[in-house]
Amino acid sequence: MRDKGSIAAVATFFGAVAVFSLKPAEGEDSAIHSMINSYRSRAEDWAEINALHTKAAEQAGFDRNLFENASNKHRYVDVSYPEAFHSHAPRNIQAGQLVNLDHVVEHYKKEYQKAEERKAKKLADQN
């Protein structure tokens, strides 16, 4: 019959050796700590996600502007999205409260025509 105390002592010795051999080195995280951190969100992750979302939204605005203003005759405003001039609540607006922006549209239309003429002249000079 074996002695239970000696078996417990040997098991404790080998258990202690196993625990200390699995202990992480100085400056490293333990396996449990790294597993918990893999499920934790970090500020850098959110910053990267927000940057990608912003880039995607800007690209979507550019694409929408490109498709809505495909013809050179009807392209008036060269901004990310044409609704930028009228970004307000559509209710509780008194008569005469909104400013007529036709002169602003005409200004940007002229600017666009000038830019197109410069581009055409530059292309003609290259050929």
mmCIF file of N, CA and C in Angstrom:
data_model
loop_
_atom_site.group_PDB
_atom_site.id
_atom_site.type_symbol
_atom_site.label_atom_id
_atom_site.label_comp_id
_atom_site.label_asym_id
_atom_site.label_seq_id
_atom_site.Cartn_x
_atom_site.Cartn_y
_atom_site.Cartn_z
ATOM 1 N N MET A 1 0.824 -1.163 0.000
ATOM 2 C CA MET A 1 0.000 0.000 0.000
ATOM 3 C C MET A 1 0.887 1.252 0.000
ATOM 4 N N ARG A 2 0.526 2.179 -0.815
ATOM 5 C CA ARG A 2 1.343 3.383 -0.938
ATOM 6 C C ARG A 2 0.943 4.404 0.100
ATOM 7 N N ASP A 3 1.888 5.247 0.422
ATOM 8 C CA ASP A 3 1.643 6.302 1.398
ATOM 9 C C ASP A 3 1.036 7.511 0.666
ATOM 10 N N LYS A 4 -0.124 7.984 1.108
ATOM 11 C CA LYS A 4 -0.818 9.102 0.465
ATOM 12 C C LYS A 4 -0.033 10.400 0.599
ATOM 13 N N GLY A 5 0.681 10.550 1.663
ATOM 14 C CA GLY A 5 1.467 11.764 1.883
ATOM 15 C C GLY A 5 2.603 11.911 0.890
ATOM 16 N N SER A 6 3.279 10.810 0.586
ATOM 17 C CA SER A 6 4.397 10.891 -0.364
ATOM 18 C C SER A 6 3.890 11.164 -1.777
ATOM 19 N N ILE A 7 2.747 10.572 -2.125
ATOM 20 C CA ILE A 7 2.155 10.843 -3.442
ATOM 21 C C ILE A 7 1.751 12.315 -3.539
ATOM 22 N N ALA A 8 1.179 12.858 -2.482
ATOM 23 C CA ALA A 8 0.789 14.269 -2.462
ATOM 24 C C ALA A 8 2.014 15.169 -2.551
ATOM 25 N N ALA A 9 3.100 14.814 -1.898
ATOM 26 C CA ALA A 9 4.321 15.616 -1.935
ATOM 27 C C ALA A 9 4.925 15.620 -3.330
ATOM 28 N N VAL A 10 4.982 14.446 -3.965
ATOM 29 C CA VAL A 10 5.525 14.359 -5.326
ATOM 30 C C VAL A 10 4.631 15.128 -6.302
ATOM 31 N N ALA A 11 3.324 14.991 -6.143
ATOM 32 C CA ALA A 11 2.381 15.721 -7.019
ATOM 33 C C ALA A 11 2.516 17.219 -6.819
ATOM 34 N N THR A 12 2.668 17.665 -5.586
ATOM 35 C CA THR A 12 2.853 19.094 -5.308
ATOM 36 C C THR A 12 4.151 19.592 -5.934
ATOM 37 N N PHE A 13 5.213 18.809 -5.848
ATOM 38 C CA PHE A 13 6.494 19.193 -6.437
ATOM 39 C C PHE A 13 6.369 19.356 -7.950
ATOM 40 N N PHE A 14 5.796 18.350 -8.610
ATOM 41 C CA PHE A 14 5.654 18.436 -10.059
ATOM 42 C C PHE A 14 4.658 19.519 -10.474
ATOM 43 N N GLY A 15 3.631 19.744 -9.683
ATOM 44 C CA GLY A 15 2.693 20.837 -9.959
ATOM 45 C C GLY A 15 3.374 22.192 -9.862
ATOM 46 N N ALA A 16 4.213 22.378 -8.835
ATOM 47 C CA ALA A 16 4.942 23.642 -8.686
ATOM 48 C C ALA A 16 5.903 23.850 -9.846
ATOM 49 N N VAL A 17 6.585 22.783 -10.269
ATOM 50 C CA VAL A 17 7.499 22.891 -11.411
ATOM 51 C C VAL A 17 6.715 23.274 -12.670
ATOM 52 N N ALA A 18 5.554 22.673 -12.862
ATOM 53 C CA ALA A 18 4.739 22.989 -14.049
ATOM 54 C C ALA A 18 4.263 24.433 -14.005
ATOM 55 N N VAL A 19 3.809 24.911 -12.854
ATOM 56 C CA VAL A 19 3.318 26.296 -12.733
ATOM 57 C C VAL A 19 4.447 27.276 -13.008
ATOM 58 N N PHE A 20 5.612 27.060 -12.430
ATOM 59 C CA PHE A 20 6.726 27.978 -12.629
ATOM 60 C C PHE A 20 7.306 27.893 -14.041
ATOM 61 N N SER A 21 7.192 26.749 -14.694
ATOM 62 C CA SER A 21 7.683 26.654 -16.070
ATOM 63 C C SER A 21 6.734 27.356 -17.045
ATOM 64 N N LEU A 22 5.450 27.438 -16.712
ATOM 65 C CA LEU A 22 4.477 28.124 -17.568
ATOM 66 C C LEU A 22 4.383 29.610 -17.261
ATOM 67 N N LYS A 23 5.083 30.059 -16.242
ATOM 68 C CA LYS A 23 5.056 31.471 -15.871
ATOM 69 C C LYS A 23 5.674 32.296 -17.002
ATOM 70 N N PRO A 24 5.030 33.414 -17.403
ATOM 71 C CA PRO A 24 5.577 34.209 -18.507
ATOM 72 C C PRO A 24 6.880 34.892 -18.089
ATOM 73 N N ALA A 25 7.727 35.180 -19.079
ATOM 74 C CA ALA A 25 8.987 35.864 -18.827
ATOM 75 C C ALA A 25 8.718 37.311 -18.444
ATOM 76 N N GLU A 26 9.730 37.979 -17.983
ATOM 77 C CA GLU A 26 9.607 39.375 -17.552
ATOM 78 C C GLU A 26 9.194 40.262 -18.734
ATOM 79 N N GLY A 27 8.134 41.007 -18.567
ATOM 80 C CA GLY A 27 7.650 41.896 -19.623
ATOM 81 C C GLY A 27 6.644 41.259 -20.559
ATOM 82 N N GLU A 28 6.390 39.985 -20.438
ATOM 83 C CA GLU A 28 5.414 39.315 -21.284
ATOM 84 C C GLU A 28 4.101 39.143 -20.536
ATOM 85 N N ASP A 29 3.022 38.999 -21.296
ATOM 86 C CA ASP A 29 1.711 38.746 -20.704
ATOM 87 C C ASP A 29 1.490 37.251 -20.594
ATOM 88 N N SER A 30 0.714 36.875 -19.608
ATOM 89 C CA SER A 30 0.378 35.457 -19.473
ATOM 90 C C SER A 30 -0.643 35.077 -20.545
ATOM 91 N N ALA A 31 -0.825 33.795 -20.731
ATOM 92 C CA ALA A 31 -1.770 33.320 -21.743
ATOM 93 C C ALA A 31 -3.189 33.749 -21.390
ATOM 94 N N ILE A 32 -3.522 33.734 -20.120
ATOM 95 C CA ILE A 32 -4.871 34.148 -19.693
ATOM 96 C C ILE A 32 -5.060 35.636 -19.937
ATOM 97 N N HIS A 33 -4.048 36.426 -19.610
ATOM 98 C CA HIS A 33 -4.142 37.878 -19.805
ATOM 99 C C HIS A 33 -4.253 38.225 -21.292
ATOM 100 N N SER A 34 -3.490 37.570 -22.148
ATOM 101 C CA SER A 34 -3.574 37.849 -23.584
ATOM 102 C C SER A 34 -4.908 37.401 -24.162
ATOM 103 N N MET A 35 -5.477 36.297 -23.632
ATOM 104 C CA MET A 35 -6.789 35.856 -24.091
ATOM 105 C C MET A 35 -7.864 36.875 -23.709
ATOM 106 N N ILE A 36 -7.790 37.424 -22.506
ATOM 107 C CA ILE A 36 -8.760 38.443 -22.080
ATOM 108 C C ILE A 36 -8.597 39.703 -22.912
ATOM 109 N N ASN A 37 -7.356 40.108 -23.197
ATOM 110 C CA ASN A 37 -7.117 41.311 -23.996
ATOM 111 C C ASN A 37 -7.582 41.156 -25.436
ATOM 112 N N SER A 38 -7.644 39.931 -25.943
ATOM 113 C CA SER A 38 -8.106 39.749 -27.320
ATOM 114 C C SER A 38 -9.591 40.081 -27.460
ATOM 115 N N TYR A 39 -10.340 40.011 -26.375
ATOM 116 C CA TYR A 39 -11.760 40.349 -26.414
ATOM 117 C C TYR A 39 -12.031 41.772 -25.954
ATOM 118 N N ARG A 40 -11.040 42.495 -25.514
ATOM 119 C CA ARG A 40 -11.204 43.860 -25.016
ATOM 120 C C ARG A 40 -10.961 44.832 -26.158
ATOM 121 N N SER A 41 -11.786 45.857 -26.278
ATOM 122 C CA SER A 41 -11.587 46.841 -27.343
ATOM 123 C C SER A 41 -10.614 47.908 -26.856
ATOM 124 N N ARG A 42 -9.757 48.349 -27.780
ATOM 125 C CA ARG A 42 -8.745 49.341 -27.455
ATOM 126 C C ARG A 42 -8.993 50.604 -28.264
ATOM 127 N N ALA A 43 -8.470 51.713 -27.768
ATOM 128 C CA ALA A 43 -8.665 53.006 -28.441
ATOM 129 C C ALA A 43 -8.049 53.000 -29.833
ATOM 130 N N GLU A 44 -6.926 52.312 -30.009
ATOM 131 C CA GLU A 44 -6.288 52.266 -31.324
ATOM 132 C C GLU A 44 -7.172 51.544 -32.341
ATOM 133 N N ASP A 45 -7.841 50.482 -31.870
ATOM 134 C CA ASP A 45 -8.751 49.763 -32.769
ATOM 135 C C ASP A 45 -9.897 50.669 -33.197
ATOM 136 N N TRP A 46 -10.461 51.403 -32.252
ATOM 137 C CA TRP A 46 -11.567 52.301 -32.591
ATOM 138 C C TRP A 46 -11.098 53.430 -33.497
ATOM 139 N N ALA A 47 -9.903 53.943 -33.273
ATOM 140 C CA ALA A 47 -9.385 55.003 -34.140
ATOM 141 C C ALA A 47 -9.215 54.488 -35.569
ATOM 142 N N GLU A 48 -8.729 53.259 -35.710
ATOM 143 C CA GLU A 48 -8.571 52.682 -37.043
ATOM 144 C C GLU A 48 -9.930 52.449 -37.703
ATOM 145 N N ILE A 49 -10.888 51.943 -36.930
ATOM 146 C CA ILE A 49 -12.232 51.711 -37.467
ATOM 147 C C ILE A 49 -12.861 53.035 -37.898
ATOM 148 N N ASN A 50 -12.723 54.074 -37.065
ATOM 149 C CA ASN A 50 -13.296 55.376 -37.403
ATOM 150 C C ASN A 50 -12.621 55.985 -38.624
ATOM 151 N N ALA A 51 -11.313 55.805 -38.743
ATOM 152 C CA ALA A 51 -10.609 56.328 -39.922
ATOM 153 C C ALA A 51 -11.082 55.625 -41.190
ATOM 154 N N LEU A 52 -11.247 54.312 -41.117
ATOM 155 C CA LEU A 52 -11.747 53.575 -42.282
ATOM 156 C C LEU A 52 -13.178 53.986 -42.626
ATOM 157 N N HIS A 53 -14.000 54.201 -41.594
ATOM 158 C CA HIS A 53 -15.384 54.617 -41.832
ATOM 159 C C HIS A 53 -15.425 56.002 -42.473
ATOM 160 N N THR A 54 -14.590 56.914 -41.991
ATOM 161 C CA THR A 54 -14.538 58.255 -42.567
ATOM 162 C C THR A 54 -14.084 58.207 -44.018
ATOM 163 N N LYS A 55 -13.070 57.396 -44.288
ATOM 164 C CA LYS A 55 -12.583 57.268 -45.664
ATOM 165 C C LYS A 55 -13.666 56.691 -46.577
ATOM 166 N N ALA A 56 -14.404 55.693 -46.076
ATOM 167 C CA ALA A 56 -15.486 55.103 -46.873
ATOM 168 C C ALA A 56 -16.604 56.110 -47.114
ATOM 169 N N ALA A 57 -16.944 56.922 -46.092
ATOM 170 C CA ALA A 57 -17.994 57.928 -46.263
ATOM 171 C C ALA A 57 -17.570 58.996 -47.262
ATOM 172 N N GLU A 58 -16.304 59.426 -47.202
ATOM 173 C CA GLU A 58 -15.818 60.408 -48.170
ATOM 174 C C GLU A 58 -15.829 59.843 -49.582
ATOM 175 N N GLN A 59 -15.444 58.584 -49.726
ATOM 176 C CA GLN A 59 -15.465 57.955 -51.049
ATOM 177 C C GLN A 59 -16.891 57.830 -51.564
ATOM 178 N N ALA A 60 -17.827 57.499 -50.672
ATOM 179 C CA ALA A 60 -19.232 57.400 -51.079
ATOM 180 C C ALA A 60 -19.758 58.765 -51.516
ATOM 181 N N GLY A 61 -19.383 59.821 -50.798
ATOM 182 C CA GLY A 61 -19.791 61.169 -51.197
ATOM 183 C C GLY A 61 -19.207 61.561 -52.542
ATOM 184 N N PHE A 62 -17.937 61.220 -52.754
ATOM 185 C CA PHE A 62 -17.312 61.511 -54.038
ATOM 186 C C PHE A 62 -17.999 60.749 -55.165
ATOM 187 N N ASP A 63 -18.279 59.465 -54.940
ATOM 188 C CA ASP A 63 -18.943 58.655 -55.961
ATOM 189 C C ASP A 63 -20.340 59.173 -56.262
ATOM 190 N N ARG A 64 -21.066 59.561 -55.203
ATOM 191 C CA ARG A 64 -22.422 60.075 -55.411
ATOM 192 C C ARG A 64 -22.366 61.367 -56.219
ATOM 193 N N ASN A 65 -21.440 62.246 -55.861
ATOM 194 C CA ASN A 65 -21.298 63.494 -56.595
ATOM 195 C C ASN A 65 -20.909 63.227 -58.036
ATOM 196 N N LEU A 66 -20.057 62.241 -58.246
ATOM 197 C CA LEU A 66 -19.629 61.889 -59.593
ATOM 198 C C LEU A 66 -20.799 61.404 -60.438
ATOM 199 N N PHE A 67 -21.625 60.520 -59.878
ATOM 200 C CA PHE A 67 -22.749 59.980 -60.645
ATOM 201 C C PHE A 67 -23.877 60.985 -60.819
ATOM 202 N N GLU A 68 -24.120 61.826 -59.823
ATOM 203 C CA GLU A 68 -25.198 62.818 -59.963
ATOM 204 C C GLU A 68 -24.819 63.916 -60.938
ATOM 205 N N ASN A 69 -23.554 64.229 -61.029
ATOM 206 C CA ASN A 69 -23.112 65.324 -61.885
ATOM 207 C C ASN A 69 -22.226 64.790 -63.010
ATOM 208 N N ALA A 70 -22.663 63.729 -63.654
ATOM 209 C CA ALA A 70 -21.847 63.082 -64.683
ATOM 210 C C ALA A 70 -21.655 63.981 -65.899
ATOM 211 N N SER A 71 -22.657 64.767 -66.237
ATOM 212 C CA SER A 71 -22.559 65.639 -67.397
ATOM 213 C C SER A 71 -21.846 66.934 -67.007
ATOM 214 N N ASN A 72 -20.979 67.437 -67.893
ATOM 215 C CA ASN A 72 -20.263 68.675 -67.596
ATOM 216 C C ASN A 72 -21.175 69.888 -67.615
ATOM 217 N N LYS A 73 -22.286 69.813 -68.323
ATOM 218 C CA LYS A 73 -23.196 70.952 -68.404
ATOM 219 C C LYS A 73 -23.926 71.191 -67.090
ATOM 220 N N HIS A 74 -24.207 70.129 -66.350
ATOM 221 C CA HIS A 74 -25.036 70.261 -65.157
ATOM 222 C C HIS A 74 -24.251 70.144 -63.862
ATOM 223 N N ARG A 75 -22.950 70.226 -63.940
ATOM 224 C CA ARG A 75 -22.152 70.126 -62.715
ATOM 225 C C ARG A 75 -21.950 71.522 -62.160
ATOM 226 N N TYR A 76 -22.552 71.782 -60.998
ATOM 227 C CA TYR A 76 -22.527 73.128 -60.440
ATOM 228 C C TYR A 76 -21.590 73.259 -59.247
ATOM 229 N N VAL A 77 -21.657 72.315 -58.320
ATOM 230 C CA VAL A 77 -20.947 72.453 -57.065
ATOM 231 C C VAL A 77 -19.942 71.320 -56.936
ATOM 232 N N ASP A 78 -18.691 71.662 -56.691
ATOM 233 C CA ASP A 78 -17.662 70.653 -56.549
ATOM 234 C C ASP A 78 -17.339 70.483 -55.059
ATOM 235 N N VAL A 79 -18.278 69.903 -54.325
ATOM 236 C CA VAL A 79 -18.086 69.625 -52.900
ATOM 237 C C VAL A 79 -18.337 68.144 -52.667
ATOM 238 N N SER A 80 -18.094 67.681 -51.426
ATOM 239 C CA SER A 80 -18.274 66.256 -51.138
ATOM 240 C C SER A 80 -19.711 65.814 -51.333
ATOM 241 N N TYR A 81 -20.642 66.639 -50.915
ATOM 242 C CA TYR A 81 -22.047 66.318 -51.128
ATOM 243 C C TYR A 81 -22.819 67.618 -51.332
ATOM 244 N N PRO A 82 -23.709 67.684 -52.308
ATOM 245 C CA PRO A 82 -24.391 68.930 -52.654
ATOM 246 C C PRO A 82 -25.321 69.452 -51.563
ATOM 247 N N GLU A 83 -25.729 68.591 -50.633
ATOM 248 C CA GLU A 83 -26.644 69.032 -49.588
ATOM 249 C C GLU A 83 -25.959 69.896 -48.541
ATOM 250 N N ALA A 84 -24.660 70.152 -48.693
ATOM 251 C CA ALA A 84 -23.923 70.921 -47.689
ATOM 252 C C ALA A 84 -24.477 72.338 -47.561
ATOM 253 N N PHE A 85 -24.993 72.890 -48.642
ATOM 254 C CA PHE A 85 -25.526 74.245 -48.575
ATOM 255 C C PHE A 85 -26.866 74.311 -47.859
ATOM 256 N N HIS A 86 -27.598 73.235 -47.862
ATOM 257 C CA HIS A 86 -28.924 73.230 -47.253
ATOM 258 C C HIS A 86 -29.005 72.206 -46.133
ATOM 259 N N SER A 87 -28.087 72.243 -45.209
ATOM 260 C CA SER A 87 -28.127 71.295 -44.095
ATOM 261 C C SER A 87 -28.805 71.983 -42.908
ATOM 262 N N HIS A 88 -30.099 71.882 -42.862
ATOM 263 C CA HIS A 88 -30.884 72.483 -41.788
ATOM 264 C C HIS A 88 -32.133 71.645 -41.572
ATOM 265 N N ALA A 89 -32.807 71.896 -40.471
ATOM 266 C CA ALA A 89 -34.042 71.171 -40.184
ATOM 267 C C ALA A 89 -35.145 71.664 -41.116
ATOM 268 N N PRO A 90 -35.923 70.763 -41.716
ATOM 269 C CA PRO A 90 -36.944 71.189 -42.679
ATOM 270 C C PRO A 90 -38.241 71.672 -42.038
ATOM 271 N N ARG A 91 -38.288 71.833 -40.730
ATOM 272 C CA ARG A 91 -39.527 72.282 -40.085
ATOM 273 C C ARG A 91 -39.257 73.551 -39.283
ATOM 274 N N ASN A 92 -40.305 74.241 -38.926
ATOM 275 C CA ASN A 92 -40.233 75.495 -38.173
ATOM 276 C C ASN A 92 -39.419 76.557 -38.901
ATOM 277 N N ILE A 93 -39.605 76.642 -40.208
ATOM 278 C CA ILE A 93 -38.911 77.646 -40.997
ATOM 279 C C ILE A 93 -39.909 78.749 -41.323
ATOM 280 N N GLN A 94 -39.577 79.956 -40.919
ATOM 281 C CA GLN A 94 -40.458 81.085 -41.179
ATOM 282 C C GLN A 94 -40.248 81.590 -42.607
ATOM 283 N N ALA A 95 -41.251 82.266 -43.130
ATOM 284 C CA ALA A 95 -41.148 82.797 -44.483
ATOM 285 C C ALA A 95 -40.021 83.816 -44.543
ATOM 286 N N GLY A 96 -39.154 83.699 -45.529
ATOM 287 C CA GLY A 96 -38.040 84.619 -45.701
ATOM 288 C C GLY A 96 -36.824 84.271 -44.860
ATOM 289 N N GLN A 97 -36.877 83.204 -44.113
ATOM 290 C CA GLN A 97 -35.757 82.837 -43.248
ATOM 291 C C GLN A 97 -34.597 82.250 -44.037
ATOM 292 N N LEU A 98 -34.916 81.458 -45.048
ATOM 293 C CA LEU A 98 -33.859 80.847 -45.847
ATOM 294 C C LEU A 98 -33.298 81.849 -46.845
ATOM 295 N N VAL A 99 -32.018 81.815 -47.028
ATOM 296 C CA VAL A 99 -31.338 82.717 -47.948
ATOM 297 C C VAL A 99 -31.350 82.101 -49.337
ATOM 298 N N ASN A 100 -31.574 82.930 -50.330
ATOM 299 C CA ASN A 100 -31.521 82.474 -51.706
ATOM 300 C C ASN A 100 -30.050 82.259 -52.082
ATOM 301 N N LEU A 101 -29.714 81.059 -52.460
ATOM 302 C CA LEU A 101 -28.319 80.712 -52.742
ATOM 303 C C LEU A 101 -28.027 80.607 -54.236
ATOM 304 N N ASP A 102 -28.866 81.206 -55.058
ATOM 305 C CA ASP A 102 -28.629 81.135 -56.496
ATOM 306 C C ASP A 102 -27.303 81.781 -56.886
ATOM 307 N N HIS A 103 -26.953 82.885 -56.223
ATOM 308 C CA HIS A 103 -25.674 83.537 -56.554
ATOM 309 C C HIS A 103 -24.482 82.657 -56.159
ATOM 310 N N VAL A 104 -24.627 81.868 -55.111
ATOM 311 C CA VAL A 104 -23.550 80.955 -54.710
ATOM 312 C C VAL A 104 -23.406 79.838 -55.744
ATOM 313 N N VAL A 105 -24.532 79.325 -56.213
ATOM 314 C CA VAL A 105 -24.505 78.279 -57.228
ATOM 315 C C VAL A 105 -23.879 78.811 -58.512
ATOM 316 N N GLU A 106 -24.243 80.030 -58.893
ATOM 317 C CA GLU A 106 -23.666 80.627 -60.094
ATOM 318 C C GLU A 106 -22.160 80.820 -59.944
ATOM 319 N N HIS A 107 -21.739 81.242 -58.751
ATOM 320 C CA HIS A 107 -20.301 81.429 -58.502
ATOM 321 C C HIS A 107 -19.547 80.122 -58.700
ATOM 322 N N TYR A 108 -20.032 79.049 -58.098
ATOM 323 C CA TYR A 108 -19.345 77.762 -58.227
ATOM 324 C C TYR A 108 -19.470 77.195 -59.637
ATOM 325 N N LYS A 109 -20.542 77.510 -60.324
ATOM 326 C CA LYS A 109 -20.678 77.074 -61.712
ATOM 327 C C LYS A 109 -19.615 77.751 -62.574
ATOM 328 N N LYS A 110 -19.399 79.053 -62.343
ATOM 329 C CA LYS A 110 -18.358 79.770 -63.080
ATOM 330 C C LYS A 110 -16.970 79.244 -62.734
ATOM 331 N N GLU A 111 -16.747 78.971 -61.454
ATOM 332 C CA GLU A 111 -15.452 78.418 -61.032
ATOM 333 C C GLU A 111 -15.194 77.069 -61.701
ATOM 334 N N TYR A 112 -16.242 76.269 -61.785
ATOM 335 C CA TYR A 112 -16.097 74.960 -62.414
ATOM 336 C C TYR A 112 -15.801 75.106 -63.907
ATOM 337 N N GLN A 113 -16.502 76.024 -64.573
ATOM 338 C CA GLN A 113 -16.261 76.233 -66.004
ATOM 339 C C GLN A 113 -14.834 76.717 -66.256
ATOM 340 N N LYS A 114 -14.338 77.614 -65.377
ATOM 341 C CA LYS A 114 -12.958 78.089 -65.512
ATOM 342 C C LYS A 114 -11.970 76.937 -65.333
ATOM 343 N N ALA A 115 -12.224 76.095 -64.349
ATOM 344 C CA ALA A 115 -11.343 74.952 -64.100
ATOM 345 C C ALA A 115 -11.362 73.999 -65.288
ATOM 346 N N GLU A 116 -12.532 73.762 -65.859
ATOM 347 C CA GLU A 116 -12.629 72.878 -67.020
ATOM 348 C C GLU A 116 -11.896 73.472 -68.221
ATOM 349 N N GLU A 117 -11.986 74.798 -68.399
ATOM 350 C CA GLU A 117 -11.273 75.439 -69.506
ATOM 351 C C GLU A 117 -9.761 75.332 -69.321
ATOM 352 N N ARG A 118 -9.295 75.495 -68.068
ATOM 353 C CA ARG A 118 -7.865 75.347 -67.794
ATOM 354 C C ARG A 118 -7.407 73.915 -68.083
ATOM 355 N N LYS A 119 -8.216 72.943 -67.684
ATOM 356 C CA LYS A 119 -7.859 71.546 -67.934
ATOM 357 C C LYS A 119 -7.825 71.255 -69.427
ATOM 358 N N ALA A 120 -8.808 71.777 -70.164
ATOM 359 C CA ALA A 120 -8.849 71.543 -71.607
ATOM 360 C C ALA A 120 -7.652 72.201 -72.292
ATOM 361 N N LYS A 121 -7.301 73.413 -71.844
ATOM 362 C CA LYS A 121 -6.148 74.109 -72.422
ATOM 363 C C LYS A 121 -4.860 73.351 -72.111
ATOM 364 N N LYS A 122 -4.744 72.837 -70.894
ATOM 365 C CA LYS A 122 -3.555 72.077 -70.499
ATOM 366 C C LYS A 122 -3.439 70.794 -71.334
ATOM 367 N N LEU A 123 -4.568 70.120 -71.552
ATOM 368 C CA LEU A 123 -4.544 68.914 -72.393
ATOM 369 C C LEU A 123 -4.204 69.250 -73.835
ATOM 370 N N ALA A 124 -4.721 70.384 -74.328
ATOM 371 C CA ALA A 124 -4.431 70.781 -75.707
ATOM 372 C C ALA A 124 -2.952 71.142 -75.854
ATOM 373 N N ASP A 125 -2.355 71.762 -74.814
ATOM 374 C CA ASP A 125 -0.941 72.114 -74.889
ATOM 375 C C ASP A 125 -0.046 70.880 -74.830
ATOM 376 N N GLN A 126 -0.502 69.831 -74.154
ATOM 377 C CA GLN A 126 0.289 68.604 -74.078
ATOM 378 C C GLN A 126 0.321 67.870 -75.413
ATOM 379 N N ASN A 127 -0.772 67.962 -76.162
ATOM 380 C CA ASN A 127 -0.846 67.267 -77.456
ATOM 381 C C ASN A 127 -0.253 68.152 -78.484
#
